[in-house]
Short mmCIF file of C-alpha atoms in Angstrom, two decimals:
data_model
loop_
_atom_site.label_atom_id
_atom_site.label_comp_id
_atom_site.label_asym_id
_atom_site.label_seq_id
_atom_site.Cartn_x
_atom_site.Cartn_y
_atom_site.Cartn_z
CA MET K 1 -122.31 -96.05 -126.55
CA ILE K 2 -119.72 -93.85 -128.43
CA GLY K 3 -121.56 -91.93 -131.40
CA ASP K 4 -122.41 -94.77 -133.12
CA GLY K 5 -120.59 -97.29 -131.26
CA SER K 6 -116.94 -97.70 -132.55
CA LEU K 7 -114.61 -98.02 -130.78
CA GLU K 8 -112.01 -97.38 -133.46
CA ARG K 9 -113.58 -94.19 -134.56
CA PHE K 10 -113.49 -92.82 -130.67
CA ARG K 11 -110.13 -93.87 -130.09
CA ARG K 12 -108.94 -91.34 -132.92
CA GLU K 13 -112.11 -88.59 -133.40
CA GLY K 14 -113.56 -89.29 -129.74
CA ARG K 15 -113.67 -86.18 -126.63
CA VAL K 16 -112.56 -86.99 -123.53
CA VAL K 17 -112.68 -84.81 -120.57
CA VAL K 18 -110.63 -84.63 -117.67
CA VAL K 19 -112.53 -82.68 -114.48
CA GLY K 20 -109.44 -82.54 -111.68
CA ALA K 21 -105.83 -81.65 -113.02
CA SER K 22 -104.02 -83.11 -110.33
CA LEU K 23 -102.25 -86.30 -109.79
CA ALA K 24 -105.12 -88.84 -110.75
CA GLY K 25 -106.01 -86.85 -113.82
CA LEU K 26 -102.83 -85.97 -115.38
CA ARG K 27 -101.97 -89.82 -114.88
CA ALA K 28 -104.81 -90.77 -116.87
CA ALA K 29 -104.40 -88.47 -119.47
CA GLU K 30 -101.06 -89.66 -120.15
CA THR K 31 -102.24 -93.13 -119.85
CA LEU K 32 -104.69 -92.12 -122.88
CA ARG K 33 -101.71 -91.03 -124.97
CA GLU K 34 -99.62 -94.11 -124.38
CA LYS K 35 -102.30 -96.57 -124.96
CA GLY K 36 -102.93 -94.45 -128.56
CA PHE K 37 -106.14 -92.31 -128.16
CA ALA K 38 -105.72 -90.00 -130.74
CA GLY K 39 -108.91 -87.64 -130.03
CA SER K 40 -109.42 -84.54 -127.96
CA LEU K 41 -108.08 -84.33 -124.41
CA THR K 42 -109.37 -81.52 -121.73
CA MET K 43 -107.82 -81.09 -118.33
CA ILE K 44 -110.06 -78.85 -116.17
CA GLY K 45 -108.89 -77.62 -112.84
CA ASP K 46 -110.21 -75.08 -110.58
CA GLU K 47 -106.45 -74.48 -109.15
CA PRO K 48 -104.66 -72.36 -111.78
CA HIS K 49 -102.10 -74.17 -111.36
CA GLU K 50 -100.41 -77.06 -113.54
CA PRO K 51 -100.47 -80.53 -112.12
CA TYR K 52 -98.47 -81.20 -108.32
CA ASP K 53 -97.30 -82.90 -105.91
CA ARG K 54 -99.08 -82.70 -102.87
CA PRO K 55 -97.06 -84.63 -100.28
CA PRO K 56 -94.38 -82.48 -99.98
CA LEU K 57 -96.44 -79.65 -99.48
CA SER K 58 -96.50 -81.07 -95.16
CA LYS K 59 -92.66 -82.14 -95.15
CA THR K 60 -90.08 -79.94 -97.38
CA VAL K 61 -92.00 -77.31 -98.02
CA LEU K 62 -92.95 -76.68 -94.80
CA LEU K 63 -89.43 -76.74 -93.76
CA GLY K 64 -87.90 -74.19 -96.04
CA ARG K 65 -86.45 -77.22 -98.08
CA ALA K 66 -88.33 -76.32 -101.23
CA ALA K 67 -90.23 -73.55 -102.50
CA ALA K 68 -94.04 -74.59 -103.35
CA GLU K 69 -94.06 -73.60 -106.20
CA ARG K 70 -91.29 -75.92 -107.27
CA THR K 71 -93.40 -79.03 -106.39
CA ALA K 72 -94.85 -79.78 -109.82
CA LEU K 73 -95.23 -83.64 -110.79
CA PRO K 74 -92.73 -84.78 -113.69
CA GLY K 75 -94.48 -85.34 -117.09
CA LEU K 76 -94.33 -88.74 -118.29
CA ARG K 77 -94.71 -87.85 -122.07
CA ALA K 78 -96.63 -85.71 -123.90
CA VAL K 79 -100.68 -85.00 -123.23
CA ASP K 80 -101.71 -82.84 -126.11
CA ALA K 81 -104.80 -81.23 -124.06
CA THR K 82 -106.63 -77.69 -123.72
CA TRP K 83 -106.49 -76.93 -120.36
CA ARG K 84 -108.85 -75.42 -118.67
CA LEU K 85 -107.30 -74.11 -115.50
CA GLY K 86 -108.58 -71.61 -112.61
CA VAL K 87 -111.96 -72.62 -114.00
CA ALA K 88 -114.17 -74.76 -111.89
CA ALA K 89 -116.72 -77.75 -112.68
CA THR K 90 -120.19 -75.97 -111.28
CA GLY K 91 -122.04 -78.85 -113.14
CA LEU K 92 -122.60 -82.55 -115.17
CA ASP K 93 -125.35 -83.02 -118.08
CA MET K 94 -125.57 -86.70 -118.42
CA ALA K 95 -128.03 -86.85 -120.77
CA GLY K 96 -126.77 -84.47 -123.16
CA ARG K 97 -122.60 -85.22 -122.13
CA ARG K 98 -122.15 -81.88 -121.49
CA VAL K 99 -119.28 -80.34 -117.80
CA ARG K 100 -120.65 -76.92 -117.07
CA LEU K 101 -118.00 -74.86 -115.82
CA ALA K 102 -117.94 -71.52 -113.67
CA ASP K 103 -117.39 -69.10 -116.22
CA GLY K 104 -120.52 -70.27 -118.53
CA ASP K 105 -118.88 -72.43 -120.47
CA GLU K 106 -120.19 -76.03 -121.38
CA VAL K 107 -117.58 -79.05 -122.51
CA PRO K 108 -119.17 -81.99 -124.56
CA TYR K 109 -117.59 -85.20 -124.37
CA ASP K 110 -118.26 -89.00 -125.53
CA ARG K 111 -115.93 -90.03 -122.13
CA LEU K 112 -115.65 -88.14 -118.59
CA LEU K 113 -113.27 -89.08 -116.21
CA ILE K 114 -114.05 -87.07 -112.90
CA ALA K 115 -110.83 -86.61 -110.14
CA THR K 116 -111.12 -83.55 -108.46
CA GLY K 117 -110.28 -85.46 -105.38
CA VAL K 118 -110.60 -83.81 -101.85
CA ARG K 119 -110.23 -80.16 -99.98
CA ALA K 120 -109.47 -79.39 -96.69
CA ARG K 121 -112.15 -79.44 -94.12
CA PRO K 122 -112.25 -75.43 -92.68
CA TRP K 123 -112.63 -74.35 -89.58
CA PRO K 124 -116.66 -74.21 -88.73
CA ARG K 125 -116.98 -70.31 -88.00
CA GLU K 126 -115.99 -68.91 -90.67
CA ALA K 127 -115.60 -65.45 -88.58
CA GLU K 128 -112.91 -67.10 -86.73
CA ALA K 129 -111.70 -68.90 -89.76
CA GLU K 130 -110.47 -65.80 -91.45
CA LEU K 131 -108.56 -64.53 -88.52
CA ASP K 132 -104.90 -63.65 -89.97
CA GLY K 133 -102.83 -66.84 -88.79
CA VAL K 134 -105.53 -69.47 -89.13
CA PHE K 135 -103.78 -71.39 -92.19
CA LEU K 136 -105.40 -74.94 -94.11
CA LEU K 137 -102.88 -77.36 -95.47
CA ARG K 138 -104.29 -78.40 -98.79
CA THR K 139 -103.02 -76.62 -101.82
CA ARG K 140 -99.90 -75.03 -103.75
CA ASP K 141 -100.85 -71.73 -101.95
CA ASP K 142 -101.75 -73.28 -98.43
CA GLY K 143 -98.35 -74.46 -98.76
CA ALA K 144 -96.40 -71.72 -99.38
CA ALA K 145 -98.14 -68.62 -96.97
CA LEU K 146 -97.75 -71.49 -93.96
CA ALA K 147 -94.13 -72.01 -94.77
CA ARG K 148 -94.07 -68.31 -94.67
CA ARG K 149 -95.20 -68.13 -91.69
CA LEU K 150 -93.38 -70.66 -89.82
CA ALA K 151 -89.97 -69.00 -91.39
CA ALA K 152 -91.34 -65.59 -89.57
CA GLY K 153 -91.11 -67.35 -86.09
CA PRO K 154 -94.35 -66.90 -84.15
CA LYS K 155 -93.82 -68.01 -80.75
CA ARG K 156 -96.33 -71.21 -80.92
CA VAL K 157 -98.55 -72.87 -83.24
CA LEU K 158 -101.56 -74.75 -82.74
CA VAL K 159 -102.47 -77.27 -84.72
CA VAL K 160 -106.25 -78.71 -84.63
CA GLY K 161 -106.15 -82.53 -85.81
CA ALA K 162 -103.28 -85.53 -85.16
CA GLY K 163 -103.89 -87.15 -88.07
CA PHE K 164 -100.99 -87.61 -90.97
CA THR K 165 -100.88 -84.36 -92.10
CA GLY K 166 -101.56 -82.66 -88.62
CA SER K 167 -98.71 -84.94 -87.39
CA GLU K 168 -96.50 -84.36 -90.46
CA ILE K 169 -96.90 -80.06 -89.75
CA ALA K 170 -96.42 -80.73 -85.94
CA ALA K 171 -92.98 -82.33 -86.67
CA ALA K 172 -92.06 -80.08 -89.32
CA CYS K 173 -92.57 -77.04 -87.07
CA ARG K 174 -90.62 -78.83 -83.98
CA GLU K 175 -88.32 -79.46 -86.94
CA ARG K 176 -87.84 -75.55 -87.17
CA GLY K 177 -87.37 -75.10 -83.61
CA LEU K 178 -90.51 -73.81 -83.02
CA ALA K 179 -93.46 -74.20 -80.16
CA VAL K 180 -96.02 -76.70 -81.39
CA THR K 181 -98.61 -77.84 -78.75
CA VAL K 182 -101.42 -80.59 -80.99
CA ALA K 183 -105.11 -80.92 -80.26
CA GLU K 184 -106.56 -84.06 -81.06
CA ARG K 185 -110.54 -84.81 -79.92
CA GLY K 186 -109.49 -88.92 -80.03
CA ALA K 187 -107.60 -90.19 -77.92
CA SER K 188 -103.96 -90.93 -79.63
CA PRO K 189 -101.92 -89.13 -82.94
CA LEU K 190 -102.99 -91.73 -85.81
CA VAL K 191 -105.90 -93.55 -83.91
CA GLY K 192 -108.44 -93.16 -86.70
CA ALA K 193 -105.80 -94.77 -89.25
CA LEU K 194 -104.09 -97.24 -86.97
CA GLY K 195 -105.55 -97.68 -83.85
CA GLY K 196 -104.94 -97.03 -80.06
CA VAL K 197 -102.08 -99.53 -79.67
CA VAL K 198 -99.76 -97.98 -82.48
CA GLY K 199 -100.93 -94.47 -81.83
CA ALA K 200 -99.70 -94.30 -78.24
CA VAL K 201 -96.77 -95.05 -79.71
CA ALA K 202 -97.27 -92.18 -82.05
CA ALA K 203 -97.93 -89.89 -79.05
CA GLU K 204 -94.91 -91.09 -77.46
CA LEU K 205 -93.07 -90.06 -80.16
CA GLN K 206 -94.54 -86.60 -80.44
CA ARG K 207 -94.05 -86.18 -76.64
CA ARG K 208 -90.57 -87.42 -76.81
CA HIS K 209 -89.59 -84.40 -79.44
CA GLY K 210 -91.49 -81.82 -77.80
CA VAL K 211 -94.79 -80.98 -78.91
CA ASP K 212 -97.10 -80.41 -75.89
CA LEU K 213 -99.84 -83.03 -77.15
CA ARG K 214 -103.67 -82.68 -75.84
CA CYS K 215 -105.83 -85.60 -76.84
CA GLY K 216 -109.11 -86.19 -75.85
CA VAL K 217 -109.72 -82.58 -76.31
CA MET K 218 -111.55 -80.07 -78.60
CA VAL K 219 -110.95 -76.66 -79.67
CA THR K 220 -113.80 -74.87 -78.98
CA ALA K 221 -113.52 -71.48 -80.34
CA LEU K 222 -110.59 -69.14 -81.63
CA GLU K 223 -109.74 -65.33 -80.61
CA GLY K 224 -108.52 -62.62 -82.23
CA ASP K 225 -107.10 -59.48 -81.27
CA ALA K 226 -108.02 -56.01 -81.77
CA SER K 227 -106.28 -55.99 -84.87
CA GLY K 228 -108.09 -58.99 -86.11
CA ARG K 229 -104.75 -61.27 -85.69
CA VAL K 230 -105.25 -64.89 -83.92
CA ARG K 231 -103.96 -64.91 -80.68
CA ALA K 232 -105.84 -68.04 -78.32
CA ALA K 233 -107.93 -70.93 -78.48
CA GLN K 234 -110.18 -72.09 -76.31
CA LEU K 235 -110.53 -76.29 -75.64
CA SER K 236 -113.47 -78.08 -74.34
CA ASP K 237 -111.41 -78.66 -70.97
CA GLY K 238 -111.27 -75.51 -69.81
CA SER K 239 -107.97 -74.53 -71.19
CA THR K 240 -105.86 -71.81 -72.93
CA VAL K 241 -103.38 -71.88 -76.05
CA GLU K 242 -101.73 -68.77 -76.35
CA THR K 243 -100.78 -68.47 -80.33
CA ASP K 244 -100.48 -66.77 -82.92
CA VAL K 245 -100.87 -70.00 -85.72
CA VAL K 246 -103.28 -71.90 -85.99
CA VAL K 247 -103.49 -74.88 -88.93
CA VAL K 248 -106.41 -76.36 -88.99
CA SER K 249 -106.23 -80.59 -90.10
CA LEU K 250 -109.62 -81.29 -89.83
CA GLY K 251 -109.37 -84.24 -92.32
CA ALA K 252 -111.10 -83.68 -96.15
CA ILE K 253 -114.60 -83.06 -98.22
CA ARG K 254 -114.77 -84.84 -101.26
CA ASN K 255 -115.37 -82.45 -103.99
CA THR K 256 -118.81 -83.61 -105.44
CA GLU K 257 -121.02 -81.07 -104.75
CA TRP K 258 -121.27 -79.56 -108.25
CA LEU K 259 -122.51 -83.29 -109.11
CA ALA K 260 -125.51 -82.64 -107.02
CA GLY K 261 -128.52 -83.02 -109.51
CA SER K 262 -126.94 -85.15 -112.32
CA GLY K 263 -128.00 -88.42 -111.34
CA LEU K 264 -124.75 -89.31 -110.94
CA GLY K 265 -124.36 -91.85 -107.45
CA ALA K 266 -122.21 -89.09 -105.99
CA GLY K 267 -122.33 -87.62 -102.11
CA PRO K 268 -120.27 -87.04 -99.29
CA ARG K 269 -118.08 -90.32 -99.52
CA GLY K 270 -117.43 -90.10 -102.87
CA ILE K 271 -118.67 -91.24 -106.14
CA ALA K 272 -119.79 -95.20 -106.40
CA CYS K 273 -118.17 -96.74 -108.73
CA ASP K 274 -117.70 -100.27 -109.78
CA ALA K 275 -113.85 -102.06 -109.96
CA GLY K 276 -113.02 -100.80 -113.56
CA CYS K 277 -113.67 -97.00 -112.16
CA ARG K 278 -117.17 -97.04 -113.75
CA ALA K 279 -119.75 -94.68 -112.12
CA PHE K 280 -122.82 -95.17 -110.96
CA ASP K 281 -125.98 -93.34 -111.32
CA ILE K 282 -128.53 -93.10 -108.75
CA ARG K 283 -130.83 -95.92 -109.02
CA GLY K 284 -126.90 -97.74 -108.74
CA ILE K 285 -126.81 -98.61 -112.46
CA VAL K 286 -123.27 -98.60 -113.64
CA THR K 287 -122.40 -96.37 -116.88
CA ASP K 288 -120.24 -96.30 -119.24
CA ASP K 289 -119.41 -92.82 -120.45
CA VAL K 290 -118.58 -91.33 -117.16
CA PHE K 291 -115.57 -92.48 -115.12
CA ALA K 292 -113.52 -91.61 -111.23
CA ALA K 293 -110.36 -91.95 -109.77
CA GLY K 294 -108.51 -90.77 -107.20
CA ASP K 295 -109.42 -89.52 -103.66
CA VAL K 296 -113.04 -88.52 -105.14
CA ALA K 297 -114.14 -92.32 -106.30
CA ARG K 298 -115.46 -94.60 -104.19
CA CYS K 299 -114.81 -98.09 -105.40
CA PRO K 300 -115.03 -102.01 -103.65
CA HIS K 301 -112.04 -103.85 -103.32
CA PRO K 302 -112.11 -107.82 -103.86
CA LEU K 303 -109.13 -108.67 -101.43
CA PHE K 304 -111.48 -106.93 -98.48
CA GLY K 305 -115.17 -108.75 -99.26
CA TYR K 306 -116.08 -106.11 -101.60
CA GLN K 307 -115.76 -103.20 -99.22
CA PHE K 308 -116.41 -99.89 -101.02
CA LEU K 309 -113.10 -98.04 -100.25
CA SER K 310 -112.73 -94.43 -100.79
CA LEU K 311 -108.29 -94.21 -99.72
CA GLU K 312 -106.76 -90.55 -100.54
CA HIS K 313 -103.30 -92.34 -100.76
CA TRP K 314 -100.49 -91.02 -103.60
CA GLY K 315 -100.26 -94.68 -105.19
CA ASN K 316 -104.30 -95.00 -105.53
CA ALA K 317 -104.85 -92.35 -107.15
CA VAL K 318 -102.46 -93.39 -109.84
CA SER K 319 -103.24 -97.29 -110.37
CA GLN K 320 -106.92 -95.82 -110.33
CA ALA K 321 -106.60 -93.80 -113.13
CA ARG K 322 -104.42 -95.90 -115.12
CA VAL K 323 -107.46 -98.58 -114.53
CA ALA K 324 -109.61 -96.00 -115.42
CA ALA K 325 -107.79 -94.39 -118.73
CA HIS K 326 -107.57 -98.46 -120.35
CA ASN K 327 -111.23 -99.02 -119.38
CA MET K 328 -112.39 -96.01 -121.36
CA LEU K 329 -110.53 -97.29 -124.45
CA ASN K 330 -111.99 -100.81 -123.85
CA GLU K 331 -114.99 -102.65 -124.55
CA SER K 332 -116.21 -104.87 -121.25
CA THR K 333 -114.13 -108.23 -122.64
CA ASP K 334 -110.75 -106.61 -121.86
CA ARG K 335 -111.39 -104.04 -119.39
CA ILE K 336 -109.34 -104.57 -115.96
CA PRO K 337 -110.56 -104.26 -112.21
CA HIS K 338 -108.64 -101.79 -110.03
CA MET K 339 -106.91 -104.93 -107.45
CA GLU K 340 -104.64 -103.25 -105.80
CA VAL K 341 -103.26 -103.47 -102.51
CA PRO K 342 -103.74 -99.82 -101.01
CA ALA K 343 -100.43 -98.90 -99.42
CA PHE K 344 -99.60 -95.33 -97.19
CA TRP K 345 -96.36 -94.12 -96.42
CA SER K 346 -95.60 -91.20 -93.64
CA SER K 347 -92.54 -89.46 -92.59
CA GLN K 348 -92.48 -87.27 -89.03
CA PHE K 349 -90.77 -86.74 -86.41
CA GLY K 350 -87.19 -88.94 -88.07
CA VAL K 351 -89.57 -91.92 -88.45
CA ASN K 352 -90.53 -94.00 -91.58
CA ILE K 353 -94.28 -94.98 -91.02
CA LYS K 354 -95.69 -97.15 -94.17
CA SER K 355 -98.45 -98.87 -94.25
CA VAL K 356 -100.07 -101.86 -96.82
CA GLY K 357 -103.50 -103.03 -96.60
CA VAL K 358 -106.64 -101.22 -95.01
CA PRO K 359 -105.10 -101.36 -91.03
CA SER K 360 -108.64 -99.60 -90.06
CA LEU K 361 -110.06 -102.51 -91.18
CA GLY K 362 -108.47 -104.53 -87.79
CA THR K 363 -110.06 -105.73 -85.09
CA GLU K 364 -106.85 -107.21 -83.70
CA ILE K 365 -103.08 -106.25 -84.15
CA LEU K 366 -99.80 -108.42 -83.39
CA ILE K 367 -96.05 -107.07 -83.29
CA ALA K 368 -94.86 -109.43 -85.12
CA GLN K 369 -91.76 -107.70 -85.85
CA GLY K 370 -89.22 -105.40 -83.53
CA SER K 371 -90.99 -103.58 -80.61
CA LEU K 372 -93.32 -100.65 -79.15
CA GLU K 373 -90.87 -99.33 -76.70
CA GLU K 374 -87.83 -98.93 -79.31
CA ARG K 375 -90.83 -97.42 -82.30
CA ARG K 376 -89.47 -99.64 -84.78
CA PHE K 377 -91.43 -102.59 -85.51
CA VAL K 378 -93.98 -104.01 -87.73
CA GLY K 379 -97.38 -104.36 -86.86
CA VAL K 380 -99.80 -106.73 -88.32
CA TYR K 381 -103.56 -105.98 -88.16
CA GLY K 382 -106.14 -109.12 -88.01
CA TYR K 383 -109.99 -109.53 -89.10
CA GLN K 384 -111.93 -112.49 -88.54
CA GLY K 385 -109.52 -115.23 -88.78
CA ARG K 386 -107.35 -113.07 -91.78
CA VAL K 387 -104.31 -111.14 -92.37
CA ILE K 388 -105.55 -107.43 -93.35
CA GLY K 389 -103.05 -105.10 -92.80
CA ALA K 390 -99.53 -104.07 -91.79
CA VAL K 391 -97.98 -101.42 -90.20
CA ALA K 392 -94.35 -100.68 -89.60
CA PHE K 393 -92.29 -97.70 -87.87
CA ASP K 394 -89.14 -97.94 -89.46
CA GLN K 395 -88.87 -101.34 -91.24
CA ALA K 396 -90.41 -100.57 -94.07
CA ARG K 397 -87.98 -103.78 -95.53
CA TRP K 398 -90.71 -105.97 -94.48
CA LEU K 399 -94.04 -104.76 -96.29
CA PRO K 400 -93.50 -106.89 -98.82
CA PHE K 401 -93.79 -110.15 -97.48
CA TYR K 402 -97.03 -109.04 -96.04
CA GLN K 403 -98.23 -107.19 -98.78
CA GLY K 404 -98.58 -111.00 -99.96
CA LEU K 405 -100.29 -112.47 -97.15
CA ILE K 406 -102.78 -109.80 -97.81
CA GLU K 407 -103.11 -110.60 -101.03
CA THR K 408 -103.51 -114.44 -100.18
CA THR K 409 -105.76 -113.70 -97.65
CA ALA K 410 -103.57 -115.83 -94.89
CA PRO K 411 -104.65 -116.80 -91.55
CA PHE K 412 -104.46 -114.61 -88.64
CA PRO K 413 -102.30 -114.69 -86.76
CA PRO K 414 -99.69 -115.54 -88.62
CA GLU K 415 -98.38 -119.31 -87.65
CA PHE K 416 -94.52 -118.55 -88.01
CA ALA K 417 -92.20 -117.24 -85.91
CA THR K 418 -90.63 -114.13 -87.50
CA VAL K 419 -87.58 -112.44 -86.91
CA ASP K 420 -86.76 -110.36 -84.39
CA ARG K 421 -90.15 -111.60 -82.73
CA ARG K 422 -90.01 -110.10 -78.71
CA ALA K 423 -91.80 -111.17 -76.47
CA GLU K 424 -94.42 -108.60 -76.82
CA GLY K 425 -95.35 -110.08 -80.16
CA ARG K 426 -96.14 -113.93 -78.73
CA ARG K 427 -100.33 -113.05 -78.66
CA ALA K 428 -102.80 -110.64 -80.66
CA LEU K 429 -104.35 -107.59 -79.07
CA ASP K 430 -106.95 -105.85 -79.03
CA ALA K 431 -106.24 -103.02 -81.84
CA ASP K 432 -108.36 -100.60 -80.14
CA PHE K 433 -109.87 -98.34 -83.40
CA PRO K 434 -112.26 -95.59 -81.67
CA ASP K 435 -116.05 -96.43 -82.16
CA PRO K 436 -116.87 -95.36 -85.69
CA SER K 437 -119.40 -92.77 -84.58
CA VAL K 438 -117.58 -90.65 -83.03
CA PRO K 439 -114.88 -89.74 -85.77
CA THR K 440 -111.44 -88.27 -85.21
CA HIS K 441 -109.48 -85.92 -87.21
CA GLY K 442 -107.80 -86.77 -90.85
CA PRO K 443 -108.90 -90.38 -91.68
CA THR K 444 -107.06 -91.50 -94.97
CA VAL K 445 -109.67 -94.58 -95.50
CA THR K 446 -113.46 -93.97 -95.91
CA LEU K 447 -115.55 -97.11 -95.56
CA SER K 448 -119.26 -98.02 -96.37
CA GLY K 449 -120.83 -100.87 -96.95
CA TYR K 450 -121.19 -104.10 -95.59
CA SER K 451 -118.73 -105.77 -93.46
CA PRO K 452 -115.88 -107.79 -95.22
CA ALA K 453 -116.86 -111.60 -94.89
CA ASP K 454 -114.04 -114.14 -93.93
CA ARG K 455 -113.73 -115.29 -97.52
CA ARG K 456 -110.96 -116.75 -99.02
CA MET K 457 -109.68 -116.22 -102.42
CA THR K 458 -106.38 -116.19 -104.16
CA PHE K 459 -105.29 -113.14 -105.97
CA THR K 460 -103.05 -113.04 -109.07
CA PRO K 461 -101.44 -109.72 -110.09
CA ALA K 462 -102.32 -108.64 -113.61
CA HIS K 463 -99.52 -108.79 -115.35
#
């Protein structure tokens, strides 16, 4: 509890520290001020930049249509905060309510929000990772450096990993007219997030646009020349790809290492939270003064059998930030849960891809509208007889309807005849997700805990 237990005093004089100065951290700070918090607010971020938007980095920035330094997030209101940028948090003293920083300073708090997000998984061999021409794409500086190299006109770009980010990078390269090879150890692009049925469509889309797509293979080594520039990559099938730019897109690592030994329930899958974004300690007891939001948070969702979900989604970060900020300022009876249906979008090779729910939990897929062959369709995912997700290729206008089916745990397959259902949509197919013990690159959802039960409930959004 706060000091003398006075919530009103906390709202007037309390100290809130936000670790993670990106989307979730900024929106939480704005919500705190919007809801009347008048105390001190400290924003801590390991990057020197003020909060910026990450989705443009793999899209407009790589295409040269926007400069990386012009991706700052618009401020919705003044936050009147003390900004500690360019200095990482290195430890947490939960008993003393203090955050330790890399410069040796300690910042006290009454309420703490952890929004440290994720970082790009690096190439595993350090000497190869340091070759000139080997890039990651996560930060603003990453985007600026890669955009400069693509603008210089490399002979060939190799993208390692065909998740959403890797696929968007490949699309940007082809739009620039660059030769690009994509190496993916899964059976197809996007297979971990959307399954093999949709992944096959994504594979055809890439090949149709001139991508040299290699699936079912791994990059085993990167080779450099005498000057330290990358020149080739060795693949597990024995082939060699000559390349002067390599973009490593092997998924993400949640930034929780700095919490080791703190007593917080944090690990490689994120920070375990309740539905109100309050963090658990290592004993599984919920805390009242530590919250988490964004990519680093792992929260149960009632629509998905209270499965703990870690979501690398823009909208999820915003929603959790607002929930966490609200709950910081309220007693238990006035706190609210994070119950928003996950949604994600991507633009690649001229196609708008958007999903709602959690498709990767599904075991079946029904092409409810359009056609896989035409690459314009809606696929509905089912699990244990209920609708659990949907994905649209250039059909996003229908997704609010399918979101409603998810929210009301509607039966799968849908019993109605939808508009534009073709012959291929008359029966459900195996969604063809890979064995979870064989990871694929670039997941946007991490699952842990038990599988969702076939539980029926009615979902009523908060107003």
